[in-house]
Coordinates of C-alpha atoms and ligand atoms in Angstrom, one line a residue:
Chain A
X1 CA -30.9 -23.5 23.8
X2 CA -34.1 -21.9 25.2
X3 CA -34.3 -21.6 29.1
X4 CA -36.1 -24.2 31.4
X5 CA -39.2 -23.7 32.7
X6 CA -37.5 -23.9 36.2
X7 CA -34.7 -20.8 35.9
X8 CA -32.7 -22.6 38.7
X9 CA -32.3 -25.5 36.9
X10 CA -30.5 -22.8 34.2
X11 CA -28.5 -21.7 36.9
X12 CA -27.5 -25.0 38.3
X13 CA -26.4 -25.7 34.7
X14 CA -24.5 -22.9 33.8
X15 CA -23.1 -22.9 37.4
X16 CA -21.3 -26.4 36.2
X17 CA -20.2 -24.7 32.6
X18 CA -18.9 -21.8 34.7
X19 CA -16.7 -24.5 36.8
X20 CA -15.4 -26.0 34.0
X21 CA -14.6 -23.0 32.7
X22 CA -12.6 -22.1 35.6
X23 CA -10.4 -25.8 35.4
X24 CA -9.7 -24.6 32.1
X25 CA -8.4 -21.4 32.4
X26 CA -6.4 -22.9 35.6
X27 CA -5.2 -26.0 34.1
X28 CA -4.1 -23.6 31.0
X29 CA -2.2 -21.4 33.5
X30 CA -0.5 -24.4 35.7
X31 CA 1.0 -26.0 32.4
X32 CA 2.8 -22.8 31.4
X33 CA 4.2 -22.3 35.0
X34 CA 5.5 -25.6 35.0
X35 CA 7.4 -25.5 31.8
X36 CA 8.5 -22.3 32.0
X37 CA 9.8 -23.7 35.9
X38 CA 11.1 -26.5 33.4
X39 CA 12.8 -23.7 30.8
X40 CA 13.9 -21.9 33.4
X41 CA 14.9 -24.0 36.1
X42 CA 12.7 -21.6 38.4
X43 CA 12.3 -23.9 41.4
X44 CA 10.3 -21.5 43.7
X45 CA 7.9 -21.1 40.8
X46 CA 8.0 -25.1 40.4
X47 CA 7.0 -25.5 43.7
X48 CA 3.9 -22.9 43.6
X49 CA 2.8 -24.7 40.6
X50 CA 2.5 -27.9 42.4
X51 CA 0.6 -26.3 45.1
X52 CA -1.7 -24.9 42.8
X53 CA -2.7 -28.3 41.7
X54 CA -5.2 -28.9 44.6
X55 CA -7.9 -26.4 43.5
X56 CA -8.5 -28.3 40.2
X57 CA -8.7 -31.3 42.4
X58 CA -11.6 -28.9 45.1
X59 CA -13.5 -28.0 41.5
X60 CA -13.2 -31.2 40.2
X61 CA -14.8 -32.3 43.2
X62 CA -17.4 -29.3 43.1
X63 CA -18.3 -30.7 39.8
X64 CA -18.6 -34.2 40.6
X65 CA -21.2 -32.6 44.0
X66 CA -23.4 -30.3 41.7
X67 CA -23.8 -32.9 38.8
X68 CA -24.9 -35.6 41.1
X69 CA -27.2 -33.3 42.2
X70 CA -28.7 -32.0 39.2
X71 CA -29.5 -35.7 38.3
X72 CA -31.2 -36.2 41.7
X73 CA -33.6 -33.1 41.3
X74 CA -34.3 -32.9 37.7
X75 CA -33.4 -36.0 35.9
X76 CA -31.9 -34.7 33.1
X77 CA -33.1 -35.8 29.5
X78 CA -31.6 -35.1 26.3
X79 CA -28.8 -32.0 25.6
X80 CA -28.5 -31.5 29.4
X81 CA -28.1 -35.0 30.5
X82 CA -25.0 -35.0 28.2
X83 CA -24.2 -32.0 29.6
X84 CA -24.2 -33.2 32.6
X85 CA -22.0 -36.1 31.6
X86 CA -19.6 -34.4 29.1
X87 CA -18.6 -32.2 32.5
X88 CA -18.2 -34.9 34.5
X89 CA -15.2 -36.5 32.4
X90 CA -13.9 -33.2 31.0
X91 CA -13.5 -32.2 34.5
X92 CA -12.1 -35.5 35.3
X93 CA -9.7 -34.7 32.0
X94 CA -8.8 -31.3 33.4
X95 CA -7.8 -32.7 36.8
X96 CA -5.6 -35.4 35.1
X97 CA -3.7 -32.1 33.0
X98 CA -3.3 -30.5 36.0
X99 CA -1.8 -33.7 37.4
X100 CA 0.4 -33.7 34.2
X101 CA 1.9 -30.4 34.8
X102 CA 2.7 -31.0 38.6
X103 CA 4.8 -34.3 36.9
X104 CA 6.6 -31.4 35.1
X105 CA 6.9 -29.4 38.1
X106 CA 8.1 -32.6 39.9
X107 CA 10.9 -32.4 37.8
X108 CA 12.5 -29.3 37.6
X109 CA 13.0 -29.7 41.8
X110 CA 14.6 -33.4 41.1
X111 CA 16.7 -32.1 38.1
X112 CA 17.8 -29.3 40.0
X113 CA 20.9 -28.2 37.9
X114 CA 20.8 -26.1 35.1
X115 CA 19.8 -27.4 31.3
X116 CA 23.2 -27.9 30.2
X117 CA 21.8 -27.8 26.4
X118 CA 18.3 -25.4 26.2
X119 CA 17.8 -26.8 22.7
X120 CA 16.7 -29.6 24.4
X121 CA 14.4 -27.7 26.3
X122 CA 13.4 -25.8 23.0
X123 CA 11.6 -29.2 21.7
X124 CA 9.2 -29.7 24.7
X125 CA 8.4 -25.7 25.2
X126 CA 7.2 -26.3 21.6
X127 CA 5.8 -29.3 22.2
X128 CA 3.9 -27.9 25.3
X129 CA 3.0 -24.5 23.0
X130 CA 1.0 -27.0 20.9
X131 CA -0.6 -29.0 24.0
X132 CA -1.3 -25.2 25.4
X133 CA -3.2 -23.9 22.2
X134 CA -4.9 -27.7 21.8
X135 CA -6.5 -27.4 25.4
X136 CA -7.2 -23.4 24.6
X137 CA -9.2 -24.7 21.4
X138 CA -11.4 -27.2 23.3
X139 CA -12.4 -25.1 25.9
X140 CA -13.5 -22.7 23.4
X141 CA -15.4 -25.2 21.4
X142 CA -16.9 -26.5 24.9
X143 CA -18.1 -23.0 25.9
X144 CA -19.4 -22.1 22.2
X145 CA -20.6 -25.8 21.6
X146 CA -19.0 -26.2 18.4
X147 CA -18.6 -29.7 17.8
X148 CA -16.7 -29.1 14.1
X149 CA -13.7 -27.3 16.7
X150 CA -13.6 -30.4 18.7
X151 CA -13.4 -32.6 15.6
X152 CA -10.3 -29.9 14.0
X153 CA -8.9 -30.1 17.8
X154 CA -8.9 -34.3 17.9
X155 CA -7.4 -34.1 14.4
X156 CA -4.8 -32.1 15.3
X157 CA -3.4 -34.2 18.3
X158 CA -1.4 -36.5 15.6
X159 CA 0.9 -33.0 15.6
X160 CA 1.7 -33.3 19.3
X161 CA 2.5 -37.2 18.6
X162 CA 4.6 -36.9 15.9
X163 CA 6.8 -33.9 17.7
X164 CA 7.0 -36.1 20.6
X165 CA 8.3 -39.3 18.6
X166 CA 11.1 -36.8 16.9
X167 CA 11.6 -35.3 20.3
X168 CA 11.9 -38.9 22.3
X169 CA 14.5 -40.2 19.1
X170 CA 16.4 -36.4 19.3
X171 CA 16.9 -37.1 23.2
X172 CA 18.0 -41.1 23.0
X173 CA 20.8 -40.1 20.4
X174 CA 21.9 -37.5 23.2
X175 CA 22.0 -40.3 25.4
X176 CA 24.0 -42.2 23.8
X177 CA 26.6 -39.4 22.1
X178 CA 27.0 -38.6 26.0
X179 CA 26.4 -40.7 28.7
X180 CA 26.5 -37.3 30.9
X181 CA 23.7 -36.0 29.0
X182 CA 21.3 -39.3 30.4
X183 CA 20.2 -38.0 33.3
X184 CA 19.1 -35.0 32.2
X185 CA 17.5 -36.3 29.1
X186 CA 15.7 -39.3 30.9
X187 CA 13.6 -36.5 33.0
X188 CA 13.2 -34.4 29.8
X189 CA 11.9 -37.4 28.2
X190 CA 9.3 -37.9 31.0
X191 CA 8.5 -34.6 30.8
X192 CA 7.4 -34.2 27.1
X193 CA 5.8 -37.4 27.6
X194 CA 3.7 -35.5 30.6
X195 CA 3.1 -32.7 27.5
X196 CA 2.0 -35.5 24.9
X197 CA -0.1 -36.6 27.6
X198 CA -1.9 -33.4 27.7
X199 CA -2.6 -33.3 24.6
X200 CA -4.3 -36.8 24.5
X201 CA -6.6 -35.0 27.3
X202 CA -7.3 -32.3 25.1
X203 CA -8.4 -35.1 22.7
X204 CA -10.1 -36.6 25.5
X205 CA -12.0 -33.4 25.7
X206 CA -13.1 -32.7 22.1
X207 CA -14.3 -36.2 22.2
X208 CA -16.9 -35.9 24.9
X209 CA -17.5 -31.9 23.9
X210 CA -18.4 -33.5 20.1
X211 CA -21.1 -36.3 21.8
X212 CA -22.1 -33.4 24.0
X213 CA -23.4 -31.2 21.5
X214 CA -24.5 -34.1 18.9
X215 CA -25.3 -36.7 21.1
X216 CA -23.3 -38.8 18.3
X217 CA -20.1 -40.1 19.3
X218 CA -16.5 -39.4 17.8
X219 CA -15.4 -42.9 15.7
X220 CA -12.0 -43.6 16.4
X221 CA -10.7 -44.6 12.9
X222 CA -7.1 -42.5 14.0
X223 CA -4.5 -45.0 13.7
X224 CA -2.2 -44.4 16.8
X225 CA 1.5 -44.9 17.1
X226 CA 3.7 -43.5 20.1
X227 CA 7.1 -44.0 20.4
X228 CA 7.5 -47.4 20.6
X229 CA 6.6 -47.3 16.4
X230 CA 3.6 -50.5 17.4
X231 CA 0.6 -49.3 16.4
X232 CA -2.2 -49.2 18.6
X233 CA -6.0 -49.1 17.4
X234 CA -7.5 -50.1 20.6
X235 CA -6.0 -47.9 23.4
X236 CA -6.6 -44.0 21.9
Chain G
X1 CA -38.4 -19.9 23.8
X2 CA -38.5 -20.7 19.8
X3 CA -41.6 -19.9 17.7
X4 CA -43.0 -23.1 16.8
X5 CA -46.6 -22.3 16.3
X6 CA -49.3 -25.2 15.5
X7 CA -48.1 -24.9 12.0
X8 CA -48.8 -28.6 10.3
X9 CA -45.7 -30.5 9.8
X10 CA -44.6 -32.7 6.9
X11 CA -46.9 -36.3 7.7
X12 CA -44.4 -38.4 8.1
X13 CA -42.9 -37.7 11.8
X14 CA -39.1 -38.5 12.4
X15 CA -38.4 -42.0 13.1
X16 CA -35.0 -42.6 13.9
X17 CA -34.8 -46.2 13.0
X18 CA -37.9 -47.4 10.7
X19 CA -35.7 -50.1 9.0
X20 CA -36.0 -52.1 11.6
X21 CA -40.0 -51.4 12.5
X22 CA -41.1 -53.4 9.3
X23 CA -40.6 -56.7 11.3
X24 CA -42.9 -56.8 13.6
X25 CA -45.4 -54.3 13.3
X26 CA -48.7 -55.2 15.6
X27 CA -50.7 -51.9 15.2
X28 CA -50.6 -49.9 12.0
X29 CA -51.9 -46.4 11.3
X30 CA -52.2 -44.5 8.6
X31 CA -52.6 -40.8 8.0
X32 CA -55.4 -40.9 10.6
X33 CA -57.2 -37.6 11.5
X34 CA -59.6 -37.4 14.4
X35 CA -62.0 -34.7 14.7
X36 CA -64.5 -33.5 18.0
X37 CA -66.7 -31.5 16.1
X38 CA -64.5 -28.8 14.8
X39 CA -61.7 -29.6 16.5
X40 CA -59.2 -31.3 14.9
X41 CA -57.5 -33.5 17.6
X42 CA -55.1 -35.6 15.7
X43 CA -54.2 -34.0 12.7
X44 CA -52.8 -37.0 9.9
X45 CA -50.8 -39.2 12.3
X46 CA -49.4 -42.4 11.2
X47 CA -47.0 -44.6 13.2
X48 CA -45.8 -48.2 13.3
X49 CA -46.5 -50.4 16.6
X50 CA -44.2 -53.0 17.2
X51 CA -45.5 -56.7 18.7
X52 CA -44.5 -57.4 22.5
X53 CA -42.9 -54.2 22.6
X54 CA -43.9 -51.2 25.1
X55 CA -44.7 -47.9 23.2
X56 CA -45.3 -44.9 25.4
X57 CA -47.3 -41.5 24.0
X58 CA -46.0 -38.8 25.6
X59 CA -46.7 -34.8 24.9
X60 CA -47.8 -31.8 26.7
X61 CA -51.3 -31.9 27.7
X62 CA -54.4 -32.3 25.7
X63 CA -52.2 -32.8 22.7
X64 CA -54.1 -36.1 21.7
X65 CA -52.7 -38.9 23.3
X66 CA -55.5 -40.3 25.0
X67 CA -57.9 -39.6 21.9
X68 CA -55.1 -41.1 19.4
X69 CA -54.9 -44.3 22.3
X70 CA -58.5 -44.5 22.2
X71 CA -58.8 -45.2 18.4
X72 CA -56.5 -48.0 19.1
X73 CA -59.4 -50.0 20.4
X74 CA -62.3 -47.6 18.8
X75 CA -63.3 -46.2 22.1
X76 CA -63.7 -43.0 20.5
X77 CA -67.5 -44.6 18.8
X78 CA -68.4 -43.8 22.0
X79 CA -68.0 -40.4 21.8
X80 CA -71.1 -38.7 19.9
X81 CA -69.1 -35.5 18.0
X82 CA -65.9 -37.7 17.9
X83 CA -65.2 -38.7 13.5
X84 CA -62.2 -40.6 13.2
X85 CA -60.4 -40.9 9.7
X86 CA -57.6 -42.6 8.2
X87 CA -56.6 -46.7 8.7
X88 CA -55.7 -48.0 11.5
X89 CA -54.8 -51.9 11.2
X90 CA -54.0 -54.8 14.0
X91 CA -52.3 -57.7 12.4
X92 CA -53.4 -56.1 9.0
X93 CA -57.0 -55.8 9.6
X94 CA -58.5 -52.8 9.3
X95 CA -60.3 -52.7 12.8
X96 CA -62.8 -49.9 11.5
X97 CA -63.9 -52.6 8.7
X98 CA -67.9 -52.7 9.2
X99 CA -67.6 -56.6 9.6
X100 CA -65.5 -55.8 12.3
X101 CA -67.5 -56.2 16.3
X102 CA -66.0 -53.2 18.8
X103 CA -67.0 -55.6 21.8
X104 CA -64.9 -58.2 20.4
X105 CA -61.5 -55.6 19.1
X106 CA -61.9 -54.6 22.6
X107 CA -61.4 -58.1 23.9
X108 CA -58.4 -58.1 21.9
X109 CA -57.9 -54.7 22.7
X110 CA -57.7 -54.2 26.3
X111 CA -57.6 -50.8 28.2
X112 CA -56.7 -49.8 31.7
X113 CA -57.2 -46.4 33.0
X114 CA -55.9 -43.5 34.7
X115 CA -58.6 -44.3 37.9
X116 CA -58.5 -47.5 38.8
X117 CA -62.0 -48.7 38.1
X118 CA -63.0 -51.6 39.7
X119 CA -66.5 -52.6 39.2
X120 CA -68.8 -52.8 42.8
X121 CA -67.9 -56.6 42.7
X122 CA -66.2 -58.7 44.7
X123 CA -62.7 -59.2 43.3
X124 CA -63.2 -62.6 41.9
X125 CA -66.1 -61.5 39.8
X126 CA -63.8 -58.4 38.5
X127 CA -62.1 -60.6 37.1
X128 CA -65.0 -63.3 35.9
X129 CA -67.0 -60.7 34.1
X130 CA -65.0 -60.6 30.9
X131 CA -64.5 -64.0 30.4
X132 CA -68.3 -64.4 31.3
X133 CA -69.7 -61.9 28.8
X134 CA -67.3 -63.1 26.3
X135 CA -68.3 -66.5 26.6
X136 CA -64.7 -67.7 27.0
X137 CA -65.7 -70.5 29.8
X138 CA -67.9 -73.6 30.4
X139 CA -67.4 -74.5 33.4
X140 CA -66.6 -73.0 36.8
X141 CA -63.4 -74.7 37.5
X142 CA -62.3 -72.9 33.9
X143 CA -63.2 -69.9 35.6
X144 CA -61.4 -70.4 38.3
X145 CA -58.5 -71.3 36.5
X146 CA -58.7 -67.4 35.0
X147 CA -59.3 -65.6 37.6
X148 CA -56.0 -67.1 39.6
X149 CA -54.1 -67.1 36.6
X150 CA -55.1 -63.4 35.9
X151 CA -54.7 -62.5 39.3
X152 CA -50.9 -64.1 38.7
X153 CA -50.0 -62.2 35.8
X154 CA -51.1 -59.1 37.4
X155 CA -48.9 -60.1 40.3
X156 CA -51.7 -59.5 42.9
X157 CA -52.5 -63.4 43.3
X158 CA -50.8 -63.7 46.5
X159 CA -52.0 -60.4 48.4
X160 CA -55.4 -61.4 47.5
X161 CA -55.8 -64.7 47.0
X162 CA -57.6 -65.5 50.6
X163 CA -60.3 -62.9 49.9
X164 CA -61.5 -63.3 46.8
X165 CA -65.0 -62.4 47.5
X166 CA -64.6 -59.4 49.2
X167 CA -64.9 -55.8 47.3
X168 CA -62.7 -55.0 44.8
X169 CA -63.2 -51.4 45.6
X170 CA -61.8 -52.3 49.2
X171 CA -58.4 -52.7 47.9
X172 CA -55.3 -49.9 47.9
X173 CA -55.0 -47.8 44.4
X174 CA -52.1 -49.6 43.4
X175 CA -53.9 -53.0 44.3
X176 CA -57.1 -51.8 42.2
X177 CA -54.8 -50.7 39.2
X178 CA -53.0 -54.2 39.1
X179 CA -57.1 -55.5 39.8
X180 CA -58.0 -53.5 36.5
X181 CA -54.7 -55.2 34.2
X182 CA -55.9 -58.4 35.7
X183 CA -59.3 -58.1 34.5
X184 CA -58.0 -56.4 31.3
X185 CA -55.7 -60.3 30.8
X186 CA -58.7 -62.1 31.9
X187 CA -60.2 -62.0 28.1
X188 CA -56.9 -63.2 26.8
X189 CA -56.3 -59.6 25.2
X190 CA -53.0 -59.0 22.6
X191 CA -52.8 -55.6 22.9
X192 CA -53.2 -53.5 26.5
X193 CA -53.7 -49.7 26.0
X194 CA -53.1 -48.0 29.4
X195 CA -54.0 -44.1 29.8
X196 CA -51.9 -42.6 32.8
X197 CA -52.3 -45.8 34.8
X198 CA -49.5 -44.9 37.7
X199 CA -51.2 -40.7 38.1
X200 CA -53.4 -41.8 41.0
X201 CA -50.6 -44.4 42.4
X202 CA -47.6 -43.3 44.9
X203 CA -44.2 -44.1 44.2
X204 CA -44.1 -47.8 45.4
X205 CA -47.8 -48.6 43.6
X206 CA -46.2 -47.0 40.7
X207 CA -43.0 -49.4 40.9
X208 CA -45.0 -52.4 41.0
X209 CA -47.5 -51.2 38.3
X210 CA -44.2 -50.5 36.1
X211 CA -42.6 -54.1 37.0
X212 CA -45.9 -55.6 35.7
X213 CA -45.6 -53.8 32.5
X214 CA -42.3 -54.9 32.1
X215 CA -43.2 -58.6 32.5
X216 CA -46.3 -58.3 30.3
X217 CA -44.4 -57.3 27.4
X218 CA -43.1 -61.0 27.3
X219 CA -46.4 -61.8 25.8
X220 CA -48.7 -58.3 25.1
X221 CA -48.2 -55.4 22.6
X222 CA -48.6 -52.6 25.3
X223 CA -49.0 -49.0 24.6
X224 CA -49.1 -46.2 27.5
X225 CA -50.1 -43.3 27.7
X226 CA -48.1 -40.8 30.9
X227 CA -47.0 -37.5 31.7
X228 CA -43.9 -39.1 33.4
X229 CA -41.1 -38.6 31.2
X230 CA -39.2 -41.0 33.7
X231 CA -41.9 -43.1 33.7
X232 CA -41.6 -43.1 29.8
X233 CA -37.8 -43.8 29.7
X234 CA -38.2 -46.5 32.5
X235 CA -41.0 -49.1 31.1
X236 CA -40.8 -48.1 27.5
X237 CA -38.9 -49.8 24.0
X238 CA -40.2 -47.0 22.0
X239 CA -41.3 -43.1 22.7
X240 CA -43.6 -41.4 20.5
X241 CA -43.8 -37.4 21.0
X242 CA -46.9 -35.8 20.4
X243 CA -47.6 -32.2 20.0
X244 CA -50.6 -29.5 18.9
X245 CA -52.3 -32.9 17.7
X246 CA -49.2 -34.1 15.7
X247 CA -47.3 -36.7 15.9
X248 CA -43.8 -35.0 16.1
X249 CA -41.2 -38.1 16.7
X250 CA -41.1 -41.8 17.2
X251 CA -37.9 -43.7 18.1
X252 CA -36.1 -46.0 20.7
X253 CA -36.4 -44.5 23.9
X254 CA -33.0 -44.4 24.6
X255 CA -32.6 -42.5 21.1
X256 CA -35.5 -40.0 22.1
X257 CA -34.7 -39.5 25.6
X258 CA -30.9 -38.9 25.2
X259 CA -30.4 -37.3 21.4
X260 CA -34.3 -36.2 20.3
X261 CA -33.8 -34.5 17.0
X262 CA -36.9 -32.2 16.2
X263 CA -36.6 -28.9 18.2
X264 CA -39.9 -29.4 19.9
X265 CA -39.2 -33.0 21.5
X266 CA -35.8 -31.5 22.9
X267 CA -37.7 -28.8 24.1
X268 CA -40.6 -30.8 25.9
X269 CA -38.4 -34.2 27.0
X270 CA -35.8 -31.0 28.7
X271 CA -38.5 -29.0 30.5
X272 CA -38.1 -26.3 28.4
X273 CA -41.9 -26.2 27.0
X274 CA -43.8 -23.5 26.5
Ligands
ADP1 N1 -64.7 -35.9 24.6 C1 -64.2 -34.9 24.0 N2 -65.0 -33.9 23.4 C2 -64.4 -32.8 22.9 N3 -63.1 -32.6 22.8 C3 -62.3 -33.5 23.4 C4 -62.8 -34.6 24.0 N4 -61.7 -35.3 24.4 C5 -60.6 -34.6 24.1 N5 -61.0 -33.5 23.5 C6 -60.0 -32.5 23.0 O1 -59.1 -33.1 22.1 C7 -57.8 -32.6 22.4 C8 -56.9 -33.7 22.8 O2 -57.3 -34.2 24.1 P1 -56.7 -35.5 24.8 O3 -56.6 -36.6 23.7 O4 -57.4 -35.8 26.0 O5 -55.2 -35.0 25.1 P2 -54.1 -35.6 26.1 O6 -54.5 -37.0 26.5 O7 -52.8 -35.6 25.3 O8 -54.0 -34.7 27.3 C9 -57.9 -31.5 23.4 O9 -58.0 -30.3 22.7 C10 -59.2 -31.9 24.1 O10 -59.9 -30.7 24.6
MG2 MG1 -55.0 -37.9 28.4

């Protein structure tokens, strides 16, 4: 779009875009610490990543500051009132990721032994390869303001969901082979249900990036199932 | 900045929702061109005015909305160069029909304007002079009646009520602007054109004046006229963009205000103009 008539009203703008920017790239880089703390079982890197959490909780709340004051100056209309709005939740979403990946992080200190079986592991580091390249899309289609991406990024959460079905049914028969292997599993299981998580943020994301740039919103005709195999129309 | 130049456009601006318009339509114009002279002020606007419903004009200055307002009520004859083309129709009449009295479509027409304007009367006889003229009453206690029930409408009854013969010019702007709506109800009008009516008020004047409008459009088709795009998105049902003398985009406000679809309403409703 063309430039205000006011420049700093541009600036305060793209001062917000920038921000969200930076969650992303953040949030991006906290997820792969904590499962590679997770693959690993690197507990001093575990423990940075959970420290590293509270700056997406500061820009969050640097987003949250400069949005409310936008509205108070220039009462936004049209594309940058949803702007405006679309930053407020996708920062909200980012936070929540990065919230996600400290869970993760969590983890690897309370498991504290090492992965007796990695091919377990190898299902979630896929899993979170996936959730990683999702949220790498939809920061890309927020930047470029491409709302076809956001709709290819929402379509391809079912991916993440169906990996993490196979993944929660591969881990229960573990379970039960061993009863050793439960402990392990169980926060494994919590983990890639942290990832899947993610990925319904990314979702989360493409949805309000898509309204943001059409002023249309996404209808949610996705049929959801999780693990439990009840489908669920209402909570997306 | 895009290149939109005056370029004509197609006639028939965007309307997000004209389904839905048929129902009720109180005011409608057709292809309607308006000239000063050689200028060509409103170049082949028509548009759909839905009963008890407020419609605000908005657009970058001198881009016709007070001429296209004024044809509403054919204040425009007024004007000696000023030709006005096309149909325009209140509850399917033609209101530029010969038979057709301008002192009586302004009756039904009513206007208030950007300066308050009360006349150098006391504030009772403000009121009285349309019904008067009009020969509405027969008796004073009618008139009476009118006046308070004016005054009520316009919400102003009780801040004035114990001086009703002083000067209406002695009141506060925002008392004189609720002074001029009350004297524009007086005549039992149906339709109340207003031209910038809150420029001249400050913020509180402005809230009262915009809690009015609200009530009146329980029971009058109301158009306005205002620079204020909050003002717009605040008091109005339906936004009409105008531009260069065209009429660009008409839609519900909450459609024009939050997803505008031609270029040059995003640009103008975004303070991006020009
Ligand atoms: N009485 C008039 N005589 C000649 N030209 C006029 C007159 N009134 C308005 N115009 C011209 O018509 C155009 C539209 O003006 P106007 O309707 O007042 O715009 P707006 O109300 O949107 O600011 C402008 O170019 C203006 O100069
Ligand atoms: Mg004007």
């Amino acid at each position: 779009m063309s430039e205000h008539t006011v420049s700093s009203y541009d600036e305060e703008l793209s001062g917000i875009a920038g921000r969200i920017a930076e969650m992303g790239g953040l949030a991006e880089s906290i997820v792969t610490d904590a499962v590679t703390a997770l693959i690993t079982q690197d507990l001093d890197l575990a423990q940075a990543t959970i420290g590293r959490d509270h700056r997406l909780d500061d820009l969050m709340h640097d987003i949250e500051m400069r949005n409310v004051l936008v509205i108070a100056r220039r009462q936004p209309m049209g594309q940058d009132l949803r702007e405006i709005m679309a930053a407020t939740r996708i920062a909200n979403d980012l936070e929540r990721v990065g919230d996600m990946a400290k869970n993760v992080a969590k983890r690897v200190i309370a498991i504290d032994s090492d992965l007796k079986s990695k091919t377990l592991a190898i299902g979630v580091e896929h899993m979170t390869e996936l959730a990683l390249a999702q949220l790498k899309a939809v920061l890309d289609a927020y930047t470029r303001k491409d709302a076809e991406e956001a709709v290819k990024v929402r379509e391809r959460d079912a991916e993440i969901d169906a990996i993490y079905t196979s993944l929660f049914r591969e881990l229960l028969t573990y379970m039960m082979e061993d009863p050793r292997n439960i402990t392990q599993c169980a926060h494994l299981l919590f983990c890639a249900k942290n990832i899947e998580r993610i990925g319904d943020h990314a979702t989360n994301i493409a949805e309000n990036v898509y309204y943001m740039v059409t002023g249309k919103r996404l209808l949610d005709d996705r049929p959801r199932m999780d693990e439990t195999g009840v489908e669920d129309k209402e909570n997306a | 900045m895009s290149s939109f130049s005056g370029l004509a456009r197609a006639t028939d601006p965007i309307d997000q929702n004209k389904a839905t318009a048929m129902e009720n339509v109180k005011i409608a114009a057709e292809k309607v061109q308006v000239f000063y002279g050689e200028t060509h002020a409103i170049k082949d606007v028509s548009i759909d005015i839905r009963a008890r419903t407020v419609t605000a004009f908005i657009g970058p200055s001198g881009c016709g909305k007070s001429t296209f307002l004024r044809c509403l009520n054919r204040m425009n004859d007024t004007i000696d160069i000023c030709r006005v083309e096309g149909r325009i129709a209140i509850d399917n009449e033609d209101i530029y029909d010969p038979k057709v009295d301008p002192v009586q479509l302004r009756a039904k027409v009513g206007m208030v304007f950007q300066k308050p304007n009360p006349f150098p009367k006391s504030i009772y006889d403000n009121i009285a002079y349309g019904p008067r003229i009009h020969g509405l009453v027969r008796r004073k206690s009618e008139l009476d009646d009118i006046v308070a029930s004016s005054l009520q409408k316009a919400g102003l009854w009780e801040e004035v009520k114990d001086r009703l013969d002083s000067p209406g010019t002695g009141l506060s702007g925002g008392q004189q602007q609720r002074l001029c709506i009350a004297r524009a109800i007086a005549v039992s009008p149906e339709v109340i054109l207003m031209d910038e009516p809150c420029s001249a008020l400050d913020p509180i004047a402005t809230a009262k004046v915009e809690e009015l409008i609200d009530e009146l459009r329980e029971n009058y088709t109301i158009v306005i006229v205002t620079h204020s795009m909050q003002q717009a998105a605040r008091v109005s049902q339906r936004t009409a963009f105008f531009h260069l003398g065209n009429l660009v985009e008409v839609g519900d406000t909450q459609d024009i205000f939050t997803n505008p679809v031609d270029k040059r309403t995003q640009d103008y409703i975004t303070g991006r103009f020009g």
